[in-house]
Amino acid sequence: MLKQYILFIFTWLLVVKGFSQAQFQIVTSSVGLEYSCGNTYLGSGVSFVDFNSDGWDDISLATDENSTPLFFQNNNGVFEPIDLGLPISSYQNKQLTWVDFDNDGDKDLFITSNTDGNILFQNNGELSFIDVTEESGLETENISTNGVSWGDVNNDGYLDLFMSNRGEIATVQNHLYLNNGDGTFSNNTEESNIMDVAEASFCSVMFDFNNDGWLDIFVANDKPLYPNRLYKNDGDGTFTEVGESSGAGIIMDAMTATVDDYNNDSYMDIYITNTQSGNILLENNGDETFTDVTSLSGTDFNSLGWGAVFFDAENDTDLDLYVSSMFDGSVYNYLSSALYINNGDETFDICEEADNDNDTSESYANAIGDFNNDGLIDFVVTNNTDDIFLFYNNSMNPGNWLKLNFEGVESNRDGIGTLIELGIDENAQYRMVRCGEGYLAQNSLTQHFGVGDATEIDYLKISWPSGQVDWYYDIEVNQSLSFLEGQGELSIEDKTFNTVKMYPTITSNLLNFSAITPIKSLVIYDGLGQKINSIKGDSSTSSIDVSALSTGLYTIVVVTTEAKEILKFVKR
C-alpha cells in the first residue's frame, strides 16, 4: 500500500502542447475508490458508464473468483459502493457491459466469465434486476467468453451481441447473437459467415470501417497462430472476412481492439496492443484498406500492452492515446504505461513527464469518462491485486469542449452505432457511440469533443443507425446536450436561406457560388451522407471543379461569415 500512497499524492501526467497542458493526478483514495479487482489471470474489466441515468458516470468492476462484481455510484464526483442485489455468488468474471438490450429506457447488465458462464440481467426499473440468460436464448454453459461488443448489425433497431471466446487453448469459436426484439436472441454465427474455428479471441469492437452505414466487426486474436479478423458487413445478414485484403488481419499477440479517428479524416483507425514486439496503429485509407503507421506515428510502446483508449486529453481538437502495461516498472526499458500526445500531424510524442517510474502496478483494462462533469476526460485503470487507479484530469489551460448524449427512436434506444460529425470552420471531428471496446472495457456512452479555442460549433451532423440524419447549427461550447433521434433543427431537404446562390444545379464540371457575405467553407456529401470534399473559401464568390465526381445527387454545405446554407446539385 505504500507505493499506492505515493501514487495518490505524486503521480502526475504532464505535457505542454500549444496553449494547453495535459495533466493528470491519481485520486483513487479521495473519491472513495480504494478497491481492488483481486488477482485474475490476465486481468479484470471495467465500465465507466452511467448505469443509473442520473448524469454522472459510474464505475463497475469485474473481479476474481473470491468476489462478485463491484459497482460504484457517482454522487457529484464522489463514489459510493452500491449493492445491486444480483442473485450470484463469488465467481471469476471478466467484462461488464451496461446495455439497453430491450429498448425500455434503462440499462441492463451483461457479465462475461471464462470459468462459470455469462449472465444477462434485465433491469426492471430502479436498478432491480432478474437473470434472463436462459429465457433470452443465450448460452448458459461456460464457453470461455472473455470480451463482448454490442451493436445493431442489421439496423433493425435492436442491439446484437458478439462474444469473443478464449480458453487457454482455443476450443470455442466466437458467437454472434441477433436480438429478435422480443427479449430473446438467436445464435446467428453460422448464418452470418462468422468463422467456425476457435481462435483464442480476447475482444472485439463493432464499428463502420468503410462508412457504408453497416457495423463491421474487428476481432483481436491472441497467439501468433491466429490472425486478427475484420468482418465486413455485407448488409444482407452476412459478413465477409476481409482481414487479409484490408491489411487488418495481422498475426500477433493481440490484446485490445481500440478504434477511433485519430487523424480526423472521417474513417475509423485501429490500435492493437501486443507483447514487446510492439503495438500496431492501423490508419484507415478510406478504400477498405489499412496502412501500418506505427513507426511513423511513434506509438510502438514495445512493452507488454493490454488496454488502450483514445481521448482528447487537453481539449485541443485531436485524440491522444493512453496504453496500460502488464509490466509494473521494475523491468528495465519496459514501460508500465504511456500517455501519447497527438501532435496534430499524425505523429505522437510520449509524455516524458508522465512519472511512469511511479506506476508500479500490473495493469490491464482502462476506460474513459468524466467523473466530475467538468468537461475534461478522466480515466480508470484496473490492476491485479492493487487498488484501481482513477486518473483525474486537472489540465492547465485546456480548450473548450462539448459533451453529447443520444436517444434513439427508430434506432436502438442507447444510440449505439450513431456517427457524429462536428464542424468548426473547414475542420471536422468524428465520434461513434460504441458499447464494449478496448480490452474488457466499456467507455462512457457520453461522446466528448475537445474544440480548442472555438466558442461556437458551426454544425453537428448526427447519422443514426436507422439512416436518419439530423443537423444542428450554431451550438455554444462548454455544455452537455442530449439529442433525440429525428429532432434535428431541419433536414437537408428543408434548408433554404437565399444568402448563397449556386449555379448551375446540374453540371458536369464547374459549380459557381456567390454569397452576400464571404464564404468560409464548402463541404460536399454524397447520397449516403458521406463527406467527399472540404474546401476553404475567403471571398463572396467561388467556383469548384466537380468533374472527378461520379454521376448522382450531392449535397453541399456552404458556410459564410453570417449564415449556413445546404444546397443540392446533380453531377452528370
XYZ file of C-alpha atoms in Angstrom:
572
model
C 0.000 0.000 0.000
C 2.950 2.345 0.435
C 3.516 2.513 -3.303
C -0.150 3.445 -3.804
C 0.052 6.138 -1.158
C 2.951 7.608 -3.085
C 0.996 7.294 -6.309
C -2.066 9.041 -4.924
C -0.023 12.064 -3.930
C 2.712 12.316 -6.504
C 1.703 10.681 -9.768
C 1.224 13.283 -12.485
C 0.935 13.080 -16.241
C 2.246 16.294 -17.709
C 2.930 17.590 -21.198
C 2.888 21.014 -22.793
C 1.360 21.396 -26.245
C 0.254 24.681 -27.785
C -1.929 26.680 -25.454
C -2.843 23.718 -23.253
C -1.090 21.490 -20.774
C -2.359 17.968 -20.114
C -2.060 16.908 -16.513
C -3.494 14.002 -14.544
C -3.449 13.009 -10.900
C -4.416 9.700 -9.321
C -7.224 10.482 -6.853
C -8.420 6.966 -6.042
C -8.482 7.392 -2.265
C -10.031 10.851 -2.167
C -13.072 9.848 -4.246
C -13.890 6.592 -2.455
C -12.383 4.034 -4.821
C -9.854 2.198 -2.657
C -10.929 -1.153 -4.034
C -9.186 -3.962 -5.879
C -10.481 -6.287 -8.602
C -8.469 -9.068 -6.951
C -5.999 -11.263 -8.753
C -7.433 -12.563 -12.018
C -5.269 -14.196 -14.657
C -4.880 -11.630 -17.476
C -6.829 -9.014 -15.597
C -10.343 -7.760 -14.932
C -12.567 -5.439 -16.928
C -14.054 -2.027 -16.163
C -17.066 0.061 -17.210
C -17.299 3.855 -16.869
C -20.991 4.057 -17.821
C -23.733 5.979 -16.015
C -25.788 2.922 -15.043
C -28.497 4.803 -13.102
C -29.006 7.550 -15.714
C -28.508 10.444 -13.306
C -25.991 12.282 -15.496
C -22.887 11.146 -13.599
C -20.545 8.459 -14.953
C -20.465 5.489 -12.571
C -17.792 2.766 -12.316
C -18.295 -1.017 -12.433
C -15.515 -3.570 -11.892
C -15.140 -7.228 -12.820
C -13.478 -9.292 -10.081
C -11.658 -12.525 -9.322
C -13.088 -15.833 -8.090
C -13.259 -14.630 -4.492
C -15.723 -11.831 -5.120
C -18.731 -10.655 -7.065
C -18.635 -7.632 -9.423
C -18.257 -4.249 -7.729
C -20.465 -1.247 -8.504
C -19.840 2.362 -7.505
C -22.466 5.062 -7.792
C -21.139 8.524 -8.588
C -22.579 11.151 -6.255
C -21.393 14.522 -7.536
C -17.850 13.295 -8.109
C -17.548 11.015 -5.079
C -18.154 7.279 -5.416
C -20.097 5.055 -3.062
C -20.322 1.256 -3.328
C -23.818 0.053 -4.137
C -25.292 -3.418 -3.742
C -27.450 -4.198 -6.767
C -28.785 -7.348 -5.145
C -27.702 -9.578 -8.008
C -28.531 -13.236 -7.317
C -24.982 -14.504 -7.776
C -22.195 -15.877 -5.590
C -18.454 -15.300 -5.859
C -17.002 -16.302 -9.219
C -14.416 -15.077 -11.724
C -15.919 -12.551 -14.135
C -14.145 -10.719 -16.961
C -16.176 -7.885 -18.507
C -19.257 -5.857 -17.569
C -21.340 -4.027 -20.153
C -24.315 -1.837 -19.408
C -26.703 -2.038 -22.358
C -30.389 -1.377 -23.013
C -30.970 -4.603 -24.954
C -34.787 -4.370 -24.667
C -35.101 -0.657 -25.532
C -37.112 0.154 -22.402
C -35.025 3.139 -21.337
C -32.945 1.655 -18.524
C -29.580 -0.081 -18.521
C -29.475 -3.860 -18.393
C -26.266 -5.673 -17.420
C -24.276 -8.376 -19.192
C -21.436 -10.111 -17.333
C -18.933 -12.394 -19.042
C -16.977 -15.189 -17.371
C -14.396 -17.561 -18.750
C -14.935 -20.028 -15.910
C -18.642 -20.067 -14.984
C -20.685 -18.847 -17.951
C -22.156 -15.497 -18.956
C -25.181 -13.841 -17.331
C -27.702 -11.351 -18.737
C -29.561 -9.314 -16.105
C -32.664 -7.415 -17.160
C -33.290 -4.118 -15.389
C -36.958 -3.933 -14.354
C -36.564 -0.313 -13.297
C -34.855 1.455 -10.394
C -31.911 -0.966 -10.557
C -33.995 -4.072 -9.847
C -32.537 -6.998 -11.817
C -33.544 -10.506 -12.805
C -31.455 -13.173 -14.535
C -32.920 -13.720 -18.018
C -29.964 -15.568 -19.560
C -31.780 -18.835 -20.213
C -35.092 -17.402 -21.363
C -33.278 -14.944 -23.655
C -31.772 -17.819 -25.626
C -28.155 -17.050 -24.737
C -25.771 -19.885 -23.854
C -25.876 -20.732 -20.158
C -22.915 -23.121 -20.082
C -19.350 -21.845 -19.830
C -17.973 -21.042 -23.294
C -14.833 -19.223 -22.071
C -16.068 -15.764 -23.022
C -13.516 -13.034 -22.446
C -14.921 -9.869 -24.028
C -18.082 -8.759 -25.827
C -19.247 -5.915 -28.017
C -22.780 -4.759 -28.780
C -24.187 -3.104 -31.888
C -27.096 -3.259 -34.307
C -25.548 -5.248 -37.159
C -28.778 -5.494 -39.168
C -30.092 -1.994 -38.423
C -33.425 -3.272 -37.103
C -33.383 -1.073 -34.000
C -32.189 -3.735 -31.535
C -28.686 -4.378 -30.211
C -26.947 -7.590 -31.216
C -24.094 -9.285 -29.354
C -20.680 -10.575 -30.414
C -18.849 -12.835 -27.954
C -15.075 -13.309 -28.037
C -14.414 -16.754 -26.590
C -10.945 -17.703 -25.427
C -9.675 -20.649 -23.437
C -6.041 -21.299 -22.641
C -6.210 -23.485 -25.721
C -8.605 -22.223 -28.378
C -11.560 -24.592 -28.047
C -14.678 -22.483 -28.612
C -15.483 -20.357 -31.658
C -16.810 -16.833 -31.327
C -20.573 -16.276 -31.362
C -22.819 -13.657 -32.959
C -26.281 -13.420 -31.403
C -29.012 -11.426 -33.149
C -31.550 -9.606 -30.996
C -35.062 -10.694 -32.004
C -36.662 -7.613 -30.453
C -38.839 -9.630 -28.082
C -36.365 -10.189 -25.269
C -34.722 -13.151 -26.973
C -31.613 -13.740 -29.069
C -30.797 -16.180 -31.870
C -27.336 -17.622 -32.449
C -26.652 -16.446 -35.991
C -22.948 -17.290 -36.096
C -23.117 -19.819 -38.923
C -25.687 -17.933 -40.997
C -23.635 -14.728 -40.700
C -20.479 -16.442 -42.028
C -18.528 -15.834 -38.834
C -15.622 -18.274 -38.985
C -16.408 -21.625 -37.351
C -12.962 -22.087 -35.838
C -11.684 -21.302 -32.343
C -9.018 -18.585 -32.401
C -8.335 -17.573 -28.790
C -10.072 -14.204 -29.185
C -9.627 -11.652 -26.421
C -12.088 -8.991 -27.506
C -13.845 -7.273 -30.397
C -15.250 -3.918 -31.423
C -18.118 -3.017 -33.735
C -17.548 -0.042 -35.999
C -18.261 1.053 -39.572
C -14.828 0.762 -41.160
C -15.930 1.704 -44.691
C -18.629 4.271 -43.809
C -21.388 2.396 -45.637
C -23.902 2.567 -42.792
C -23.430 -1.039 -41.595
C -21.489 -2.066 -38.498
C -18.459 -4.266 -39.137
C -16.621 -6.345 -36.511
C -12.901 -6.341 -35.699
C -11.631 -9.210 -33.529
C -8.314 -9.200 -31.628
C -6.857 -12.732 -31.519
C -4.180 -13.877 -29.115
C -1.190 -16.041 -30.114
C 0.751 -15.868 -33.415
C -1.279 -18.790 -34.764
C -4.402 -16.749 -35.368
C -4.622 -13.570 -37.461
C -6.844 -10.752 -36.302
C -10.177 -10.773 -38.099
C -12.121 -7.994 -39.785
C -15.659 -8.992 -40.717
C -17.169 -6.692 -43.345
C -20.932 -6.356 -43.029
C -22.466 -7.145 -46.423
C -25.778 -5.548 -45.461
C -27.762 -8.709 -46.167
C -27.319 -10.553 -42.884
C -23.906 -11.950 -43.781
C -20.289 -10.906 -43.272
C -17.180 -11.343 -45.387
C -13.843 -11.755 -43.624
C -11.520 -9.135 -45.168
C -8.612 -9.208 -42.713
C -6.040 -10.183 -45.304
C -7.264 -7.959 -48.141
C -7.674 -4.937 -45.851
C -4.345 -5.292 -44.072
C -6.051 -5.578 -40.676
C -5.508 -9.341 -40.360
C -2.123 -9.099 -38.688
C -0.727 -12.135 -36.883
C 0.408 -11.050 -33.426
C -0.347 -11.464 -29.728
C -3.263 -9.051 -29.960
C -4.813 -7.911 -26.688
C -7.036 -4.898 -27.369
C -9.390 -3.730 -30.098
C -9.292 0.064 -29.840
C -10.925 2.156 -32.553
C -11.226 5.887 -33.220
C -10.462 8.512 -35.874
C -7.096 9.782 -34.663
C -6.415 11.934 -37.761
C -9.915 13.411 -38.242
C -10.389 12.141 -41.797
C -13.841 10.588 -41.125
C -12.559 6.984 -41.230
C -12.021 4.966 -38.054
C -8.496 3.716 -37.347
C -7.455 0.692 -35.245
C -4.900 0.430 -32.427
C -3.884 -3.055 -31.256
C -1.702 -3.797 -28.243
C 0.915 -6.547 -28.281
C 3.875 -8.049 -26.466
C 7.332 -6.451 -26.504
C 7.296 -6.901 -30.297
C 5.367 -3.641 -30.406
C 1.807 -2.393 -30.707
C 0.219 -1.623 -34.073
C -1.587 1.519 -35.285
C -3.534 0.907 -38.492
C -4.571 4.017 -40.394
C -7.770 3.651 -42.390
C -7.125 4.621 -46.009
C -10.811 5.095 -46.802
C -10.779 2.420 -49.520
C -11.331 -0.632 -47.315
C -7.611 -0.975 -46.625
C -5.352 -0.032 -43.714
C -1.716 1.066 -43.533
C 0.569 0.275 -40.605
C 1.746 3.709 -39.425
C 3.053 2.617 -36.028
C 6.656 3.653 -36.532
C 5.742 6.868 -38.329
C 3.297 7.820 -35.579
C 5.644 6.870 -32.728
C 3.154 4.613 -30.912
C 5.106 1.314 -30.825
C 5.112 1.081 -26.995
C 7.389 -2.045 -27.086
C 6.254 -3.246 -23.691
C 3.560 -5.752 -22.697
C 0.495 -3.740 -23.651
C -3.101 -4.504 -22.718
C -5.851 -1.887 -22.580
C -5.676 1.221 -24.759
C -8.037 4.144 -25.287
C -8.170 7.289 -27.433
C -9.388 10.588 -25.946
C -8.662 14.310 -26.176
C -6.704 14.967 -23.000
C -6.287 18.736 -23.404
C -9.431 19.542 -25.445
C -7.202 20.709 -28.300
C -9.276 19.010 -31.095
C -7.193 15.856 -31.616
C -7.225 12.437 -29.962
C -4.440 11.361 -27.634
C -3.774 7.750 -26.607
C -3.296 6.009 -23.268
C -1.862 2.470 -23.034
C -1.702 0.166 -19.991
C 1.020 -2.443 -19.438
C 1.332 -5.720 -17.600
C 4.852 -4.647 -16.590
C 4.986 -2.793 -13.297
C 8.042 -0.623 -13.963
C 10.531 -2.967 -12.320
C 11.800 -4.389 -15.633
C 14.355 -2.064 -17.205
C 13.369 -0.445 -20.503
C 9.783 -1.710 -20.472
C 7.069 0.909 -19.949
C 4.477 0.416 -17.235
C 2.084 2.732 -19.118
C 2.219 5.557 -21.631
C 0.294 8.689 -22.483
C 0.854 9.556 -26.145
C 0.130 13.178 -27.034
C -1.200 13.788 -30.557
C 0.863 16.470 -32.310
C -1.855 17.142 -34.887
C 0.321 15.932 -37.772
C -0.352 12.171 -37.457
C 2.519 11.749 -35.002
C 2.555 11.313 -31.241
C 5.065 12.137 -28.520
C 5.220 10.023 -25.410
C 4.899 12.136 -22.311
C 8.372 12.092 -20.728
C 6.986 13.808 -17.619
C 4.378 11.061 -17.055
C 6.253 9.808 -13.980
C 5.970 6.213 -15.203
C 8.555 5.159 -12.597
C 5.795 5.513 -10.009
C 3.361 3.322 -11.930
C 4.297 0.104 -10.173
C 1.173 -1.963 -10.772
C 0.325 -4.783 -13.160
C -2.385 -3.079 -15.219
C -4.880 -4.401 -17.762
C -8.152 -2.664 -18.673
C -8.841 1.066 -18.900
C -11.900 3.173 -19.726
C -12.733 6.867 -20.087
C -15.426 9.071 -18.566
C -15.871 12.462 -16.912
C -16.371 11.657 -13.253
C -16.757 15.264 -12.067
C -18.564 16.673 -15.125
C -16.008 19.401 -15.748
C -15.669 18.739 -19.482
C -12.264 17.074 -19.171
C -11.863 13.351 -19.770
C -10.692 11.224 -16.832
C -9.838 7.525 -16.984
C -9.856 4.459 -14.763
C -7.341 1.566 -14.831
C -7.692 -1.906 -13.327
C -4.692 -3.538 -11.647
C -4.101 -7.066 -10.464
C -4.085 -7.231 -6.643
C -3.549 -3.474 -6.205
C -6.360 -0.954 -5.939
C -7.622 0.533 -9.187
C -6.349 3.899 -10.443
C -8.668 6.820 -11.174
C -6.781 9.473 -13.118
C -8.297 12.915 -12.592
C -7.752 15.332 -15.467
C -6.763 18.687 -13.995
C -5.062 20.021 -17.111
C -3.844 23.582 -17.148
C -5.387 25.971 -19.691
C -7.430 23.295 -21.513
C -9.521 24.051 -24.559
C -13.289 24.280 -24.723
C -15.484 21.213 -25.054
C -18.847 19.727 -25.914
C -20.468 16.568 -24.464
C -23.271 14.750 -26.258
C -25.790 12.056 -25.321
C -28.138 10.239 -27.680
C -31.524 8.526 -27.530
C -32.709 6.504 -30.473
C -36.322 6.255 -31.633
C -36.218 4.146 -34.783
C -32.651 3.223 -33.846
C -31.715 1.347 -30.657
C -32.523 3.321 -27.510
C -28.849 3.822 -26.490
C -27.929 5.183 -29.920
C -25.108 2.637 -30.248
C -23.544 2.950 -33.701
C -24.509 6.612 -34.105
C -21.863 8.596 -36.017
C -21.306 12.222 -35.053
C -19.563 14.827 -37.193
C -18.697 18.134 -35.517
C -17.685 21.012 -37.772
C -15.847 24.244 -36.989
C -14.888 26.346 -39.996
C -13.409 23.922 -42.539
C -12.369 21.377 -39.904
C -14.331 18.393 -38.632
C -14.056 15.729 -35.914
C -15.792 12.356 -35.754
C -17.007 10.036 -32.991
C -19.082 6.866 -32.940
C -21.106 5.622 -29.969
C -19.893 2.115 -29.055
C -20.709 -0.455 -26.389
C -17.837 -2.761 -25.433
C -14.382 -1.996 -26.817
C -10.714 -1.953 -25.902
C -9.583 -4.726 -23.558
C -12.536 -5.801 -21.393
C -13.692 -2.180 -21.303
C -16.749 -0.011 -21.707
C -16.245 3.714 -22.070
C -18.808 6.308 -21.061
C -21.634 6.486 -23.595
C -21.378 10.282 -23.486
C -19.407 11.484 -26.502
C -16.801 14.144 -25.770
C -15.268 16.646 -28.177
C -12.417 18.997 -27.394
C -12.772 22.109 -29.554
C -9.726 24.205 -28.650
C -10.351 27.938 -28.529
C -13.575 27.805 -30.571
C -16.528 29.482 -28.871
C -19.202 28.082 -31.159
C -19.769 24.879 -33.112
C -20.794 25.569 -36.711
C -22.724 22.330 -37.112
C -23.375 18.843 -35.791
C -24.308 16.100 -38.200
C -25.801 13.074 -36.397
C -26.145 9.925 -38.516
C -28.295 7.367 -36.704
C -28.183 3.599 -37.385
C -31.696 3.801 -38.857
C -30.432 6.061 -41.632
C -31.954 9.198 -40.094
C -29.614 12.199 -40.348
C -30.121 15.180 -38.017
C -28.368 18.541 -38.337
C -27.869 21.194 -35.662
C -26.236 24.600 -36.062
C -24.549 27.381 -34.074
C -24.045 25.481 -30.828
C -22.417 27.074 -27.809
C -19.415 25.258 -26.296
C -18.778 24.045 -22.724
C -22.110 22.305 -22.222
C -23.660 18.832 -22.203
C -26.510 18.204 -24.626
C -28.928 15.348 -25.254
C -30.333 14.526 -28.680
C -33.478 12.580 -29.582
C -33.472 10.899 -32.976
C -35.420 12.780 -35.626
C -35.493 16.099 -33.754
C -32.854 17.937 -35.788
C -33.335 21.639 -36.400
C -34.035 20.862 -40.033
C -33.442 18.226 -42.651
C -31.277 18.783 -45.686
C -34.416 18.770 -47.831
C -35.901 21.765 -45.967
C -32.896 24.091 -45.692
C -33.325 27.407 -47.535
C -31.763 30.815 -46.880
C -31.287 32.779 -50.135
C -27.952 34.087 -48.861
C -25.966 31.909 -51.284
C -26.578 31.409 -54.989
C -25.274 28.231 -56.652
C -25.303 27.710 -60.408
C -25.789 25.583 -62.383
C -27.605 22.962 -60.274
C -26.925 20.314 -62.922
C -23.319 20.237 -64.058
C -20.572 18.043 -65.443
C -17.644 20.191 -64.303
C -17.917 23.559 -62.527
C -20.126 24.760 -59.691
C -20.226 28.521 -59.118
C -21.210 30.331 -55.942
C -21.974 33.906 -54.988
C -22.922 34.982 -51.484
C -23.957 38.123 -49.647
C -21.046 37.690 -47.248
C -17.665 35.922 -47.677
C -17.743 32.137 -47.982
C -15.703 30.399 -45.268
C -16.038 26.784 -46.390
C -17.847 24.391 -48.719
C -18.331 20.721 -47.834
C -19.675 18.148 -50.332
C -21.594 14.998 -49.272
C -22.681 12.111 -51.453
C -26.101 10.452 -51.473
C -25.188 8.299 -48.455
C -24.262 11.350 -46.398
C -20.519 10.670 -46.565
C -18.185 13.657 -46.834
C -16.466 13.781 -50.227
C -14.527 17.031 -50.103
C -13.971 20.116 -47.961
C -12.844 23.433 -49.434
C -11.850 26.595 -47.631
C -13.028 29.943 -49.008
C -12.204 33.567 -48.358
C -14.401 35.628 -50.667
C -18.069 36.076 -51.578
C -17.607 34.253 -54.881
C -16.177 30.827 -55.513
C -16.006 28.057 -58.096
C -15.221 24.398 -57.589
C -14.439 21.658 -60.070
C -16.637 18.577 -59.594
C -15.684 16.798 -62.801
C -13.983 13.969 -60.893
C -17.187 13.067 -59.020
C -19.341 10.142 -60.066
C -22.731 10.928 -61.535
C -25.520 11.371 -58.992
C -27.146 13.681 -56.463
C -24.902 15.551 -53.993
C -25.414 17.875 -51.038
C -23.159 20.832 -50.341
C -22.968 22.748 -47.064
C -21.921 26.348 -47.609
C -20.749 28.296 -44.550
C -20.411 32.055 -44.821
C -19.408 34.587 -42.192
C -23.089 35.193 -41.419
C -25.042 32.049 -42.276
C -25.049 28.444 -43.447
C -26.927 27.003 -46.366
C -27.449 23.440 -47.539
C -27.906 23.051 -51.278
C -28.155 20.170 -53.729
C -26.742 19.621 -57.185
C -26.707 16.863 -59.775
C -23.407 15.703 -61.271
C -23.902 14.319 -64.754
